């Protein structure tokens, strides 16, 4: 079960700042971790790319989610490093976490020069991202959240 609760963070970044967005997903149980995503990707699309490469792709995907959907400033982005972040839970929970899987497969296709497969997989990723974005904006109204944060004046 997922409950929309807005409270100060669960995870601090390198500078010790908390994040509001982490509270968007409070209860879950089946949250996807960095390591689980890498393992899944290696099972369904065997490849020779390093874990560091895959973590960079995960960070890129999270950046897309954080900037385009959650409307966060780049300074607030959560990033990942290998192996330190392998047990971290990703921001998007089921059923919308499929966007990570399609993004990872697209990156493998792209870097292998399989551009036809890349186009198809990116079409799937964009559909998955749009589905998550519609749900997220309906439930959380990210464009309006700045009015409720304690450091804003209203």
PDB file of C-alpha atoms in Angstrom:
ATOM      1  CA  UNK A   1       0.000   0.000   0.000  1.00  0.00           C
ATOM      2  CA  UNK A   2       1.265   3.492  -0.833  1.00  0.00           C
ATOM      3  CA  UNK A   3       0.243   6.439   1.251  1.00  0.00           C
ATOM      4  CA  UNK A   4       0.862  10.038   0.255  1.00  0.00           C
ATOM      5  CA  UNK A   5       2.614  11.466   3.279  1.00  0.00           C
ATOM      6  CA  UNK A   6       4.735  14.590   3.047  1.00  0.00           C
ATOM      7  CA  UNK A   7       7.393  14.588   5.721  1.00  0.00           C
ATOM      8  CA  UNK A   8      11.123  15.191   5.847  1.00  0.00           C
ATOM      9  CA  UNK A   9      13.261  12.573   4.236  1.00  0.00           C
ATOM     10  CA  UNK A  10      14.381   9.115   4.650  1.00  0.00           C
ATOM     11  CA  UNK A  11      17.761   9.392   2.894  1.00  0.00           C
ATOM     12  CA  UNK A  12      20.366  12.162   3.052  1.00  0.00           C
ATOM     13  CA  UNK A  13      22.586  13.137   0.159  1.00  0.00           C
ATOM     14  CA  UNK A  14      26.354  13.695   0.326  1.00  0.00           C
ATOM     15  CA  UNK A  15      25.945  17.115   1.910  1.00  0.00           C
ATOM     16  CA  UNK A  16      23.588  15.798   4.585  1.00  0.00           C
ATOM     17  CA  UNK A  17      20.468  17.387   3.120  1.00  0.00           C
ATOM     18  CA  UNK A  18      17.211  15.527   3.325  1.00  0.00           C
ATOM     19  CA  UNK A  19      14.684  15.281   0.524  1.00  0.00           C
ATOM     20  CA  UNK A  20      10.932  15.800   0.590  1.00  0.00           C
ATOM     21  CA  UNK A  21      10.305  13.552  -2.354  1.00  0.00           C
ATOM     22  CA  UNK A  22      11.279  10.386  -0.495  1.00  0.00           C
ATOM     23  CA  UNK A  23       8.109  10.700   1.527  1.00  0.00           C
ATOM     24  CA  UNK A  24       6.005  10.406  -1.602  1.00  0.00           C
ATOM     25  CA  UNK A  25       6.448   6.651  -1.346  1.00  0.00           C
ATOM     26  CA  UNK A  26       6.133   5.663   2.261  1.00  0.00           C
ATOM     27  CA  UNK A  27       4.817   2.143   2.353  1.00  0.00           C
ATOM     28  CA  UNK A  28       5.701  -0.422  -0.261  1.00  0.00           C
ATOM     29  CA  UNK A  29       7.451  -3.650   0.461  1.00  0.00           C
ATOM     30  CA  UNK A  30       8.393  -4.573  -3.110  1.00  0.00           C
ATOM     31  CA  UNK A  31      10.557  -1.557  -3.853  1.00  0.00           C
ATOM     32  CA  UNK A  32      13.175  -2.122  -6.528  1.00  0.00           C
ATOM     33  CA  UNK A  33      16.815  -1.676  -5.505  1.00  0.00           C
ATOM     34  CA  UNK A  34      19.777  -0.738  -7.677  1.00  0.00           C
ATOM     35  CA  UNK A  35      21.196  -4.279  -7.404  1.00  0.00           C
ATOM     36  CA  UNK A  36      17.857  -5.926  -8.248  1.00  0.00           C
ATOM     37  CA  UNK A  37      17.538  -3.754 -11.365  1.00  0.00           C
ATOM     38  CA  UNK A  38      21.049  -4.642 -12.487  1.00  0.00           C
ATOM     39  CA  UNK A  39      20.396  -8.364 -11.874  1.00  0.00           C
ATOM     40  CA  UNK A  40      17.121  -8.206 -13.816  1.00  0.00           C
ATOM     41  CA  UNK A  41      18.776  -6.388 -16.705  1.00  0.00           C
ATOM     42  CA  UNK A  42      21.579  -8.944 -16.894  1.00  0.00           C
ATOM     43  CA  UNK A  43      19.062 -11.812 -16.888  1.00  0.00           C
ATOM     44  CA  UNK A  44      16.779 -10.513 -19.630  1.00  0.00           C
ATOM     45  CA  UNK A  45      19.406  -8.782 -21.770  1.00  0.00           C
ATOM     46  CA  UNK A  46      22.825 -10.357 -21.253  1.00  0.00           C
ATOM     47  CA  UNK A  47      25.580  -7.809 -21.777  1.00  0.00           C
ATOM     48  CA  UNK A  48      29.224  -7.005 -21.083  1.00  0.00           C
ATOM     49  CA  UNK A  49      28.712  -3.579 -19.540  1.00  0.00           C
ATOM     50  CA  UNK A  50      30.122  -2.915 -16.075  1.00  0.00           C
ATOM     51  CA  UNK A  51      28.062  -2.283 -12.963  1.00  0.00           C
ATOM     52  CA  UNK A  52      29.434   1.277 -12.987  1.00  0.00           C
ATOM     53  CA  UNK A  53      27.973   1.816 -16.474  1.00  0.00           C
ATOM     54  CA  UNK A  54      24.614   0.459 -15.372  1.00  0.00           C
ATOM     55  CA  UNK A  55      24.564   2.589 -12.218  1.00  0.00           C
ATOM     56  CA  UNK A  56      25.285   5.643 -14.379  1.00  0.00           C
ATOM     57  CA  UNK A  57      22.277   4.736 -16.558  1.00  0.00           C
ATOM     58  CA  UNK A  58      20.132   4.306 -13.443  1.00  0.00           C
ATOM     59  CA  UNK A  59      21.256   7.744 -12.250  1.00  0.00           C
ATOM     60  CA  UNK A  60      20.367   9.195 -15.664  1.00  0.00           C
ATOM     61  CA  UNK A  61      16.901   7.623 -15.491  1.00  0.00           C
ATOM     62  CA  UNK A  62      16.381   8.905 -11.945  1.00  0.00           C
ATOM     63  CA  UNK A  63      17.450  12.329 -13.189  1.00  0.00           C
ATOM     64  CA  UNK A  64      14.747  12.223 -15.845  1.00  0.00           C
ATOM     65  CA  UNK A  65      12.156  11.269 -13.230  1.00  0.00           C
ATOM     66  CA  UNK A  66      13.330  13.891 -10.739  1.00  0.00           C
ATOM     67  CA  UNK A  67      13.503  16.740 -13.267  1.00  0.00           C
ATOM     68  CA  UNK A  68      10.615  16.018 -15.624  1.00  0.00           C
ATOM     69  CA  UNK A  69       8.102  14.437 -13.271  1.00  0.00           C
ATOM     70  CA  UNK A  70       8.913  15.564  -9.726  1.00  0.00           C
ATOM     71  CA  UNK A  71      10.090  18.999 -10.905  1.00  0.00           C
ATOM     72  CA  UNK A  72      13.108  18.999  -8.599  1.00  0.00           C
ATOM     73  CA  UNK A  73      16.104  21.278  -8.968  1.00  0.00           C
ATOM     74  CA  UNK A  74      19.291  19.522 -10.161  1.00  0.00           C
ATOM     75  CA  UNK A  75      21.031  20.368  -6.896  1.00  0.00           C
ATOM     76  CA  UNK A  76      18.488  18.148  -5.094  1.00  0.00           C
ATOM     77  CA  UNK A  77      18.868  15.102  -7.363  1.00  0.00           C
ATOM     78  CA  UNK A  78      19.630  11.767  -5.773  1.00  0.00           C
ATOM     79  CA  UNK A  79      22.539  10.060  -7.521  1.00  0.00           C
ATOM     80  CA  UNK A  80      24.046   6.605  -7.205  1.00  0.00           C
ATOM     81  CA  UNK A  81      27.567   5.180  -7.205  1.00  0.00           C
ATOM     82  CA  UNK A  82      28.775   1.595  -7.436  1.00  0.00           C
ATOM     83  CA  UNK A  83      29.041  -0.306  -5.108  1.00  0.00           C
ATOM     84  CA  UNK A  84      27.918   2.102  -2.367  1.00  0.00           C
ATOM     85  CA  UNK A  85      24.372   2.440  -3.699  1.00  0.00           C
ATOM     86  CA  UNK A  86      23.616  -1.154  -4.641  1.00  0.00           C
ATOM     87  CA  UNK A  87      21.073  -1.617  -1.821  1.00  0.00           C
ATOM     88  CA  UNK A  88      19.335   1.756  -2.284  1.00  0.00           C
ATOM     89  CA  UNK A  89      15.682   1.694  -3.253  1.00  0.00           C
ATOM     90  CA  UNK A  90      14.795   3.524  -6.437  1.00  0.00           C
ATOM     91  CA  UNK A  91      12.323   6.413  -6.354  1.00  0.00           C
ATOM     92  CA  UNK A  92       9.587   4.912  -8.521  1.00  0.00           C
ATOM     93  CA  UNK A  93       7.676   1.990  -7.027  1.00  0.00           C
ATOM     94  CA  UNK A  94       5.486  -0.709  -8.595  1.00  0.00           C
ATOM     95  CA  UNK A  95       3.631  -0.783 -10.861  1.00  0.00           C
ATOM     96  CA  UNK A  96       5.485   2.137 -12.448  1.00  0.00           C
ATOM     97  CA  UNK A  97       9.033   0.897 -11.813  1.00  0.00           C
ATOM     98  CA  UNK A  98       8.927  -0.852 -15.189  1.00  0.00           C
ATOM     99  CA  UNK A  99      10.285   2.392 -16.627  1.00  0.00           C
ATOM    100  CA  UNK A 100      13.702   1.510 -15.172  1.00  0.00           C
ATOM    101  CA  UNK A 101      13.727  -1.857 -16.886  1.00  0.00           C
ATOM    102  CA  UNK A 102      12.897  -0.441 -20.294  1.00  0.00           C
ATOM    103  CA  UNK A 103      15.432   2.389 -19.891  1.00  0.00           C
ATOM    104  CA  UNK A 104      18.219  -0.050 -19.024  1.00  0.00           C
ATOM    105  CA  UNK A 105      17.396  -2.237 -22.007  1.00  0.00           C
ATOM    106  CA  UNK A 106      17.327   0.827 -24.267  1.00  0.00           C
ATOM    107  CA  UNK A 107      20.771   1.913 -23.080  1.00  0.00           C
ATOM    108  CA  UNK A 108      22.190  -1.535 -23.815  1.00  0.00           C
ATOM    109  CA  UNK A 109      20.648  -1.449 -27.298  1.00  0.00           C
ATOM    110  CA  UNK A 110      22.026   2.036 -27.932  1.00  0.00           C
ATOM    111  CA  UNK A 111      25.563   1.263 -26.784  1.00  0.00           C
ATOM    112  CA  UNK A 112      25.570  -1.993 -28.757  1.00  0.00           C
ATOM    113  CA  UNK A 113      24.661  -0.064 -31.916  1.00  0.00           C
ATOM    114  CA  UNK A 114      21.261  -1.776 -32.205  1.00  0.00           C
ATOM    115  CA  UNK A 115      19.467   1.437 -33.107  1.00  0.00           C
ATOM    116  CA  UNK A 116      16.225  -0.171 -34.326  1.00  0.00           C
ATOM    117  CA  UNK A 117      15.852  -1.998 -31.012  1.00  0.00           C
ATOM    118  CA  UNK A 118      16.841   1.201 -29.207  1.00  0.00           C
ATOM    119  CA  UNK A 119      14.043   3.157 -30.892  1.00  0.00           C
ATOM    120  CA  UNK A 120      11.475   0.519 -29.978  1.00  0.00           C
ATOM    121  CA  UNK A 121      12.637   0.254 -26.373  1.00  0.00           C
ATOM    122  CA  UNK A 122      12.765   4.054 -25.948  1.00  0.00           C
ATOM    123  CA  UNK A 123       9.181   4.213 -27.231  1.00  0.00           C
ATOM    124  CA  UNK A 124       8.249   1.766 -24.469  1.00  0.00           C
ATOM    125  CA  UNK A 125      10.239   3.793 -21.915  1.00  0.00           C
ATOM    126  CA  UNK A 126       8.529   7.033 -22.941  1.00  0.00           C
ATOM    127  CA  UNK A 127       5.152   5.323 -22.583  1.00  0.00           C
ATOM    128  CA  UNK A 128       6.109   4.004 -19.122  1.00  0.00           C
ATOM    129  CA  UNK A 129       7.405   7.438 -18.085  1.00  0.00           C
ATOM    130  CA  UNK A 130       4.214   9.125 -19.318  1.00  0.00           C
ATOM    131  CA  UNK A 131       2.079   6.643 -17.399  1.00  0.00           C
ATOM    132  CA  UNK A 132       4.017   7.339 -14.187  1.00  0.00           C
ATOM    133  CA  UNK A 133       3.977  11.085 -14.831  1.00  0.00           C
ATOM    134  CA  UNK A 134       0.186  11.131 -15.247  1.00  0.00           C
ATOM    135  CA  UNK A 135      -0.314   9.215 -12.014  1.00  0.00           C
ATOM    136  CA  UNK A 136       2.227  11.269 -10.080  1.00  0.00           C
ATOM    137  CA  UNK A 137       0.909  14.637 -11.236  1.00  0.00           C
ATOM    138  CA  UNK A 138      -2.651  13.633 -10.447  1.00  0.00           C
ATOM    139  CA  UNK A 139      -1.828  12.465  -6.935  1.00  0.00           C
ATOM    140  CA  UNK A 140       0.900  14.902  -5.866  1.00  0.00           C
ATOM    141  CA  UNK A 141       0.557  18.001  -8.075  1.00  0.00           C
ATOM    142  CA  UNK A 142       4.331  18.652  -8.103  1.00  0.00           C
ATOM    143  CA  UNK A 143       3.983  22.107  -9.675  1.00  0.00           C
ATOM    144  CA  UNK A 144       2.029  23.240  -6.600  1.00  0.00           C
ATOM    145  CA  UNK A 145       4.147  21.608  -3.895  1.00  0.00           C
ATOM    146  CA  UNK A 146       6.524  24.571  -3.549  1.00  0.00           C
ATOM    147  CA  UNK A 147       3.717  26.450  -1.829  1.00  0.00           C
ATOM    148  CA  UNK A 148       3.658  23.912   1.008  1.00  0.00           C
ATOM    149  CA  UNK A 149       7.367  23.725   1.722  1.00  0.00           C
ATOM    150  CA  UNK A 150       8.539  25.461   4.902  1.00  0.00           C
ATOM    151  CA  UNK A 151      11.221  27.595   3.228  1.00  0.00           C
ATOM    152  CA  UNK A 152       8.748  29.239   0.813  1.00  0.00           C
ATOM    153  CA  UNK A 153       6.798  32.352   1.679  1.00  0.00           C
ATOM    154  CA  UNK A 154       3.045  32.326   1.052  1.00  0.00           C
TER     155      UNK A 154
END
